[in-house]
Short mmCIF file of C-alpha atoms in Angstrom, two decimals:
data_model
loop_
_atom_site.label_atom_id
_atom_site.label_comp_id
_atom_site.label_asym_id
_atom_site.label_seq_id
_atom_site.Cartn_x
_atom_site.Cartn_y
_atom_site.Cartn_z
CA UNK C 1 32.79 -57.06 -21.20
CA UNK C 2 30.22 -56.33 -18.41
CA UNK C 3 33.28 -54.81 -16.04
CA UNK C 4 34.03 -52.65 -18.98
CA UNK C 5 30.84 -51.11 -19.73
CA UNK C 6 30.42 -50.64 -15.84
CA UNK C 7 33.65 -48.96 -15.36
CA UNK C 8 33.01 -46.86 -18.34
CA UNK C 9 29.41 -45.81 -16.84
CA UNK C 10 30.99 -45.59 -13.27
CA UNK C 11 33.23 -42.80 -14.81
CA UNK C 12 30.46 -41.13 -16.89
CA UNK C 13 28.37 -40.93 -13.75
CA UNK C 14 31.11 -39.63 -11.89
CA UNK C 15 31.79 -36.78 -14.60
CA UNK C 16 28.27 -35.93 -14.34
CA UNK C 17 28.35 -35.67 -10.42
CA UNK C 18 31.32 -33.56 -10.55
CA UNK C 19 29.72 -31.05 -12.76
CA UNK C 20 26.46 -31.15 -10.52
CA UNK C 21 29.08 -30.59 -7.08
CA UNK C 22 30.62 -28.03 -8.98
CA UNK C 23 27.38 -25.89 -9.91
CA UNK C 24 25.19 -26.93 -6.65
CA UNK C 25 27.15 -27.15 -3.21
CA UNK C 26 25.57 -29.62 -0.92
CA UNK C 27 23.84 -27.10 1.21
CA UNK C 28 20.69 -26.83 2.81
CA UNK C 29 18.39 -24.13 3.57
CA UNK C 30 17.32 -24.03 7.48
CA UNK C 31 14.41 -26.30 8.73
CA UNK C 32 12.44 -23.06 9.15
CA UNK C 33 12.88 -21.43 5.75
CA UNK C 34 9.17 -22.16 4.22
CA UNK C 35 7.80 -21.18 7.86
CA UNK C 36 9.55 -17.74 6.57
CA UNK C 37 8.07 -17.51 3.33
CA UNK C 38 4.49 -18.11 5.15
CA UNK C 39 5.25 -15.38 7.70
CA UNK C 40 5.96 -13.18 4.62
CA UNK C 41 2.68 -14.16 2.72
CA UNK C 42 0.43 -15.07 5.29
CA UNK C 43 -1.76 -11.86 5.61
CA UNK C 44 -2.50 -12.33 1.91
CA UNK C 45 -3.03 -16.03 2.18
CA UNK C 46 -6.42 -17.19 1.57
CA UNK C 47 -5.18 -20.45 3.00
CA UNK C 48 -2.45 -21.41 5.38
CA UNK C 49 -1.53 -24.78 6.14
CA UNK C 50 -1.67 -26.13 9.72
CA UNK C 51 1.65 -28.16 10.22
CA UNK C 52 2.43 -30.37 12.86
CA UNK C 53 4.94 -29.50 14.73
CA UNK C 54 7.01 -31.62 17.40
CA UNK C 55 8.00 -29.03 19.60
CA UNK C 56 6.09 -26.65 22.10
CA UNK C 57 2.43 -25.27 22.31
CA UNK C 58 2.25 -22.42 19.00
CA UNK C 59 -0.36 -20.52 17.63
CA UNK C 60 -0.99 -20.87 14.17
CA UNK C 61 -3.68 -19.63 12.04
CA UNK C 62 -5.44 -22.19 10.22
CA UNK C 63 -7.08 -20.05 7.46
CA UNK C 64 -6.90 -16.64 6.41
CA UNK C 65 -10.18 -15.49 5.30
CA UNK C 66 -12.97 -17.34 3.45
CA UNK C 67 -16.26 -14.97 3.31
CA UNK C 68 -18.33 -18.01 3.47
CA UNK C 69 -17.02 -19.22 6.72
CA UNK C 70 -15.90 -15.94 8.19
CA UNK C 71 -17.95 -17.07 11.12
CA UNK C 72 -16.21 -19.92 11.91
CA UNK C 73 -13.37 -19.93 14.25
CA UNK C 74 -10.01 -19.37 12.60
CA UNK C 75 -7.33 -19.64 15.09
CA UNK C 76 -6.21 -23.42 15.96
CA UNK C 77 -3.63 -24.50 18.59
CA UNK C 78 -1.10 -26.99 17.26
CA UNK C 79 -0.51 -28.76 20.51
CA UNK C 80 1.38 -32.04 19.80
CA UNK C 81 3.75 -31.25 22.58
CA UNK C 82 1.75 -29.34 24.85
CA UNK C 83 -1.59 -30.16 26.81
CA UNK C 84 -3.12 -28.50 30.04
CA UNK C 85 -6.69 -28.97 28.66
CA UNK C 86 -7.50 -30.90 31.60
CA UNK C 87 -9.25 -34.37 31.58
CA UNK C 88 -10.78 -35.73 28.54
CA UNK C 89 -14.82 -35.89 28.62
CA UNK C 90 -15.95 -37.87 25.59
CA UNK C 91 -13.96 -39.24 22.79
CA UNK C 92 -14.87 -40.26 19.38
CA UNK C 93 -12.97 -42.68 17.02
CA UNK C 94 -12.90 -41.19 13.62
CA UNK C 95 -13.15 -43.34 10.25
CA UNK C 96 -12.88 -42.40 6.97
CA UNK C 97 -15.82 -42.08 4.65
CA UNK C 98 -14.82 -40.58 1.12
CA UNK C 99 -11.49 -41.72 2.09
CA UNK C 100 -11.25 -45.06 3.89
CA UNK C 101 -7.68 -44.72 4.79
CA UNK C 102 -8.11 -41.94 7.12
CA UNK C 103 -8.23 -42.54 10.73
CA UNK C 104 -8.08 -40.65 14.31
CA UNK C 105 -9.83 -39.78 17.13
CA UNK C 106 -11.37 -36.36 18.60
CA UNK C 107 -11.19 -35.82 22.38
CA UNK C 108 -13.60 -33.41 23.87
CA UNK C 109 -12.07 -31.07 26.56
CA UNK C 110 -14.58 -28.96 29.42
CA UNK C 111 -17.14 -29.56 26.61
CA UNK C 112 -20.11 -28.99 29.58
CA UNK C 113 -18.84 -25.40 30.20
CA UNK C 114 -17.70 -22.35 28.04
CA UNK C 115 -14.42 -22.32 26.57
CA UNK C 116 -14.54 -26.12 25.72
CA UNK C 117 -12.06 -27.89 23.43
CA UNK C 118 -12.02 -30.40 20.71
CA UNK C 119 -8.84 -31.88 20.14
CA UNK C 120 -8.55 -33.61 16.58
CA UNK C 121 -6.10 -36.10 15.49
CA UNK C 122 -6.16 -37.57 12.01
CA UNK C 123 -3.94 -39.75 10.08
CA UNK C 124 -3.62 -40.62 6.54
CA UNK C 125 -5.02 -37.48 5.58
CA UNK C 126 -4.66 -37.11 1.64
CA UNK C 127 -4.41 -33.50 0.21
CA UNK C 128 -7.33 -31.35 -0.28
CA UNK C 129 -8.62 -31.61 -3.99
CA UNK C 130 -8.08 -28.30 -6.04
CA UNK C 131 -10.02 -25.38 -4.94
CA UNK C 132 -11.49 -27.03 -1.76
CA UNK C 133 -10.34 -27.47 1.95
CA UNK C 134 -11.46 -29.32 4.92
CA UNK C 135 -13.66 -28.22 7.73
CA UNK C 136 -14.49 -29.81 11.03
CA UNK C 137 -18.08 -29.72 12.45
CA UNK C 138 -19.27 -30.97 15.42
CA UNK C 139 -23.06 -32.13 16.28
CA UNK C 140 -24.63 -30.99 19.66
CA UNK C 141 -27.43 -33.29 20.44
CA UNK C 142 -29.68 -30.43 21.99
CA UNK C 143 -28.75 -28.29 18.67
CA UNK C 144 -31.46 -29.29 16.38
CA UNK C 145 -29.44 -31.78 14.27
CA UNK C 146 -27.62 -28.71 12.92
CA UNK C 147 -23.85 -29.24 12.80
CA UNK C 148 -21.43 -26.45 13.70
CA UNK C 149 -18.50 -25.68 11.62
CA UNK C 150 -15.44 -24.91 14.34
CA UNK C 151 -12.49 -24.60 11.74
CA UNK C 152 -11.00 -25.43 8.76
CA UNK C 153 -7.65 -26.47 7.50
CA UNK C 154 -5.28 -27.78 4.65
CA UNK C 155 -2.99 -30.30 5.65
CA UNK C 156 0.69 -30.20 4.33
CA UNK C 157 0.99 -33.62 6.04
CA UNK C 158 -0.90 -36.65 6.12
CA UNK C 159 -0.93 -36.45 9.76
CA UNK C 160 -2.31 -33.89 11.81
CA UNK C 161 -3.34 -32.80 15.08
CA UNK C 162 -4.80 -29.68 16.18
CA UNK C 163 -7.49 -27.87 18.74
CA UNK C 164 -10.36 -26.39 17.61
CA UNK C 165 -12.63 -23.74 20.41
CA UNK C 166 -16.07 -25.69 20.91
CA UNK C 167 -19.39 -23.34 19.68
CA UNK C 168 -20.37 -23.39 23.55
CA UNK C 169 -21.49 -26.10 26.21
CA UNK C 170 -23.47 -29.15 25.07
CA UNK C 171 -23.86 -32.76 24.59
CA UNK C 172 -21.62 -33.26 22.07
CA UNK C 173 -22.59 -36.26 19.77
CA UNK C 174 -20.39 -36.27 16.67
CA UNK C 175 -17.49 -34.52 14.92
CA UNK C 176 -17.48 -34.45 11.07
CA UNK C 177 -14.83 -33.41 8.48
CA UNK C 178 -16.06 -32.53 5.51
CA UNK C 179 -14.73 -31.33 1.76
CA UNK C 180 -15.66 -27.84 1.10
CA UNK C 181 -15.09 -25.81 -1.67
CA UNK C 182 -12.87 -22.76 -1.10
CA UNK C 183 -15.55 -19.82 -1.17
CA UNK C 184 -18.68 -22.32 -0.97
CA UNK C 185 -21.80 -21.69 0.76
CA UNK C 186 -21.47 -21.59 4.64
CA UNK C 187 -23.11 -25.40 5.29
CA UNK C 188 -21.96 -28.92 5.20
CA UNK C 189 -21.03 -29.94 1.33
CA UNK C 190 -22.62 -33.27 2.31
CA UNK C 191 -19.05 -34.91 1.39
CA UNK C 192 -17.37 -36.22 4.63
CA UNK C 193 -13.89 -36.80 4.19
CA UNK C 194 -14.24 -38.89 7.88
CA UNK C 195 -15.84 -38.85 10.88
CA UNK C 196 -17.21 -40.35 14.24
CA UNK C 197 -19.44 -40.55 17.17
CA UNK C 198 -18.56 -39.52 20.97
CA UNK C 199 -18.86 -41.89 23.70
CA UNK K 1 2.74 -44.41 -23.98
CA UNK K 2 4.58 -41.57 -25.70
CA UNK K 3 4.13 -39.23 -22.75
CA UNK K 4 7.26 -37.37 -21.76
CA UNK K 5 7.97 -37.45 -18.05
CA UNK K 6 9.47 -33.68 -18.21
CA UNK K 7 6.24 -32.61 -20.32
CA UNK K 8 4.02 -34.06 -17.38
CA UNK K 9 6.19 -32.59 -14.80
CA UNK K 10 5.73 -29.10 -16.40
CA UNK K 11 1.86 -29.69 -16.62
CA UNK K 12 2.18 -30.88 -12.70
CA UNK K 13 4.38 -27.38 -12.15
CA UNK K 14 1.54 -25.41 -14.48
CA UNK K 15 -1.30 -27.12 -12.35
CA UNK K 16 0.53 -25.98 -8.81
CA UNK K 17 1.02 -22.72 -9.95
CA UNK K 18 -2.43 -22.04 -10.98
CA UNK K 19 -3.31 -23.21 -7.27
CA UNK K 20 -1.09 -20.70 -6.10
CA UNK K 21 -2.44 -18.10 -8.17
CA UNK K 22 -5.65 -18.85 -6.42
CA UNK K 23 -3.90 -18.19 -2.95
CA UNK K 24 -3.51 -22.17 -2.12
CA UNK K 25 -0.09 -22.21 0.05
CA UNK K 26 -0.23 -26.16 0.25
CA UNK K 27 0.57 -25.89 -3.52
CA UNK K 28 3.65 -23.30 -2.93
CA UNK K 29 4.56 -25.81 -0.20
CA UNK K 30 4.63 -28.49 -2.74
CA UNK K 31 6.64 -26.36 -5.28
CA UNK K 32 8.99 -25.54 -2.30
CA UNK K 33 9.45 -29.22 -1.29
CA UNK K 34 10.26 -29.77 -5.18
CA UNK K 35 12.65 -26.80 -5.94
CA UNK K 36 13.67 -25.35 -2.60
CA UNK K 37 16.69 -27.04 -1.97
CA UNK K 38 17.94 -26.49 -5.51
CA UNK K 39 17.54 -23.04 -5.85
CA UNK K 40 19.09 -22.44 -2.42
CA UNK K 41 21.69 -24.32 -3.35
CA UNK K 42 21.96 -22.60 -6.94
CA UNK K 43 22.03 -19.12 -4.60
CA UNK K 44 24.75 -20.23 -2.26
CA UNK K 45 26.66 -21.24 -5.22
CA UNK K 46 26.48 -17.61 -6.22
CA UNK K 47 26.74 -15.63 -2.75
CA UNK K 48 28.86 -17.90 -0.80
CA UNK K 49 26.97 -16.68 2.09
CA UNK K 50 23.99 -18.54 3.69
CA UNK K 51 22.26 -15.64 4.96
CA UNK K 52 21.81 -14.24 1.56
CA UNK K 53 20.86 -17.30 -0.06
CA UNK K 54 18.09 -17.58 2.57
CA UNK K 55 17.21 -14.16 1.63
CA UNK K 56 17.15 -15.22 -2.08
CA UNK K 57 15.31 -18.39 -1.40
CA UNK K 58 12.66 -16.13 0.64
CA UNK K 59 12.56 -13.71 -2.29
CA UNK K 60 11.81 -16.33 -5.26
CA UNK K 61 8.97 -17.93 -3.47
CA UNK K 62 7.10 -14.67 -2.39
CA UNK K 63 7.69 -13.47 -5.86
CA UNK K 64 6.17 -16.77 -6.95
CA UNK K 65 3.14 -16.39 -4.58
CA UNK K 66 2.63 -12.84 -5.89
CA UNK K 67 3.29 -12.99 -9.38
CA UNK K 68 1.65 -16.53 -9.90
CA UNK K 69 -1.21 -14.99 -11.83
CA UNK K 70 1.34 -13.76 -14.56
CA UNK K 71 2.96 -16.92 -14.98
CA UNK K 72 2.35 -18.06 -18.65
CA UNK K 73 3.22 -21.96 -18.70
CA UNK K 74 3.22 -21.75 -22.64
CA UNK K 75 6.15 -19.49 -22.69
CA UNK K 76 8.41 -20.57 -20.02
CA UNK K 77 8.94 -23.69 -17.40
CA UNK K 78 8.48 -23.01 -13.91
CA UNK K 79 11.90 -23.83 -13.36
CA UNK K 80 13.38 -21.58 -15.74
CA UNK K 81 11.29 -18.90 -14.06
CA UNK K 82 12.65 -19.82 -10.89
CA UNK K 83 16.23 -19.73 -11.67
CA UNK K 84 15.96 -16.46 -13.30
CA UNK K 85 14.58 -14.92 -10.79
CA UNK K 86 16.87 -16.70 -8.33
CA UNK K 87 19.98 -15.72 -10.66
CA UNK K 88 18.82 -12.17 -10.76
CA UNK K 89 18.50 -11.57 -6.85
CA UNK K 90 21.51 -13.55 -5.95
CA UNK K 91 23.81 -11.51 -8.32
CA UNK K 92 22.00 -8.43 -6.89
CA UNK K 93 22.27 -9.86 -3.35
CA UNK K 94 25.80 -10.46 -4.27
CA UNK K 95 26.75 -7.14 -5.62
CA UNK K 96 25.53 -5.39 -2.61
CA UNK K 97 27.56 -7.65 -0.26
CA UNK K 98 31.04 -6.59 -2.17
CA UNK K 99 29.86 -2.95 -2.22
CA UNK K 100 29.10 -3.39 1.49
CA UNK K 101 32.12 -2.29 3.74
CA UNK K 102 33.55 -4.97 6.08
CA UNK K 103 33.72 -3.45 9.36
CA UNK K 104 35.06 -6.72 11.24
CA UNK K 105 37.57 -8.41 8.47
CA UNK K 106 37.94 -11.27 11.21
CA UNK K 107 34.55 -12.02 11.50
CA UNK K 108 34.48 -13.49 7.47
CA UNK K 109 37.52 -15.52 5.54
CA UNK K 110 39.36 -13.32 2.85
CA UNK K 111 37.75 -13.70 -0.62
CA UNK K 112 34.50 -14.60 0.72
CA UNK K 113 32.82 -11.55 -1.06
CA UNK K 114 32.53 -13.05 -4.64
CA UNK K 115 33.86 -10.66 -7.39
CA UNK K 116 30.65 -9.30 -9.04
CA UNK K 117 32.06 -10.13 -12.54
CA UNK K 118 32.46 -13.77 -11.57
CA UNK K 119 29.43 -13.92 -10.29
CA UNK K 120 27.91 -13.41 -13.97
CA UNK K 121 30.07 -16.31 -15.14
CA UNK K 122 29.51 -18.51 -12.27
CA UNK K 123 25.61 -18.09 -12.81
CA UNK K 124 25.75 -19.48 -16.47
CA UNK K 125 26.58 -22.96 -15.73
CA UNK K 126 25.15 -23.26 -12.44
CA UNK K 127 21.84 -21.95 -13.91
CA UNK K 128 22.16 -24.99 -16.44
CA UNK K 129 23.05 -27.67 -14.02
CA UNK K 130 20.26 -26.15 -11.61
CA UNK K 131 17.54 -26.06 -14.38
CA UNK K 132 18.92 -29.47 -15.63
CA UNK K 133 18.26 -30.93 -12.16
CA UNK K 134 15.33 -28.98 -11.24
CA UNK K 135 13.87 -30.54 -14.94
CA UNK K 136 13.96 -34.20 -13.69
CA UNK K 137 10.96 -36.34 -13.46
CA UNK K 138 9.71 -35.95 -9.89
CA UNK K 139 10.54 -39.33 -8.94
CA UNK K 140 14.05 -39.29 -10.09
CA UNK K 141 14.71 -36.02 -8.64
CA UNK K 142 13.59 -37.04 -5.34
CA UNK K 143 15.87 -39.91 -5.65
CA UNK K 144 18.74 -37.71 -6.18
CA UNK K 145 18.07 -34.89 -3.81
CA UNK K 146 18.25 -37.30 -1.10
CA UNK K 147 21.44 -39.10 -2.35
CA UNK K 148 23.18 -35.85 -3.36
CA UNK K 149 22.01 -33.10 -0.99
CA UNK K 150 21.07 -35.32 2.36
CA UNK K 151 23.88 -38.04 1.66
CA UNK K 152 21.37 -40.96 2.15
CA UNK K 153 22.76 -44.40 1.09
CA UNK K 154 20.39 -46.05 -1.75
CA UNK K 155 19.10 -48.51 1.36
CA UNK K 156 18.47 -45.40 3.44
CA UNK K 157 16.52 -44.21 0.27
CA UNK K 158 14.53 -47.09 -0.10
CA UNK K 159 13.48 -46.95 3.26
CA UNK K 160 12.41 -43.26 3.40
CA UNK K 161 10.49 -43.32 0.29
CA UNK K 162 9.23 -46.86 0.87
CA UNK K 163 10.25 -48.54 -2.39
CA UNK K 164 12.72 -51.39 -3.14
CA UNK K 165 16.46 -50.72 -3.30
CA UNK K 166 16.19 -51.94 -7.11
CA UNK K 167 13.79 -49.02 -7.70
CA UNK K 168 16.09 -46.59 -5.63
CA UNK K 169 18.89 -47.82 -8.25
CA UNK K 170 17.18 -47.59 -11.51
CA UNK K 171 15.71 -44.18 -10.75
CA UNK K 172 19.46 -43.03 -9.69
CA UNK K 173 20.47 -44.43 -13.23
CA UNK K 174 17.79 -42.88 -15.10
CA UNK K 175 18.39 -39.60 -12.83
CA UNK K 176 22.29 -39.63 -13.85
CA UNK K 177 21.63 -40.55 -17.71
CA UNK K 178 19.22 -37.94 -18.23
CA UNK K 179 21.14 -35.21 -16.22
CA UNK K 180 23.84 -36.06 -18.63
CA UNK K 181 21.76 -35.60 -21.92
CA UNK K 182 20.27 -32.63 -20.36
CA UNK K 183 24.09 -31.78 -19.55
CA UNK K 184 24.53 -32.15 -23.69
CA UNK K 185 21.71 -30.36 -24.25
CA UNK K 186 22.89 -27.20 -22.11
CA UNK K 187 26.53 -27.69 -23.77
CA UNK K 188 27.91 -28.30 -20.31
CA UNK K 189 31.72 -28.88 -19.96
CA UNK K 190 31.62 -32.15 -18.19
CA UNK K 191 35.29 -33.03 -19.10
CA UNK K 192 36.21 -29.97 -17.24
#
């Protein structure tokens, strides 16, 4: 009896799949399909996701235009495959704050001179809450305790890595990733997703 | 506990569209991940052409981005909206292709341009099936997508999604049952 039921069920499933096959070919859009869509909407986008890539160094706009963070550097360089930043000057192990699952590392390059860079690698990043984005901040020991925003991002993957230009030479003490409301005031929200101290 | 997963999905879609209307490209990405594959397949069924299908998918999601603020979830499901837009665009592209002179017949197999009249007929059933698939609860749609479009075995799906094999089989069973019941609702000819 069970065998009969299984056979009947299999026939029903095969008929259902046959109907699907007749109407929906097993074809796939190219891998860069969404990138093309993004390219068309990017000029209008308030937020453009930073997507990890596994190939050569590519310049990607992290965020289009939030008036409140207009002074923030808006371009990040995704560098999973590239390098050329020289020797690391300091590292910070990043640990989750509002979300304990977040881990990662920030590495400073050329921080003692102009044109320095911080490379931020994060794992386990949750999607930004609706109407919010994440913002990366750094703290210089000689900047009077003020954290400085260096870039914003909205992840499309739980693992992200990107480079951000530093605001200038200095003795960097800490890095922080905050949760910011879109269009909110240009100050730290006091809600930290994760952070770490440079050693 | 009488929540309908399809209603839940419609609510999730509506929330995502609201985020898209606010300019959230990540929400658009979520919707593309959910429906892009099915929309592409639907477009391919109508146009028989990969390039036109890509153009169709691009147009559909760009239209969603630009018109998200006009979307009213109380009037239509997102899946209905997506496939109506895709259908209209695919038919238009198919007609353009049919009118286009073939300068190099040797580049394409004979009959690769569908007859415009056939496009309409094909579109009806394909749209119903595409909508039926797209309206599956997300967890079932994800399993069916990986099995049907990517050809993964149940074991491979279990590994990819990170769920037990028995759960994969259960979701596939539920997906097919629901697809069959939706097919009944849509009066599909499953015994043809």
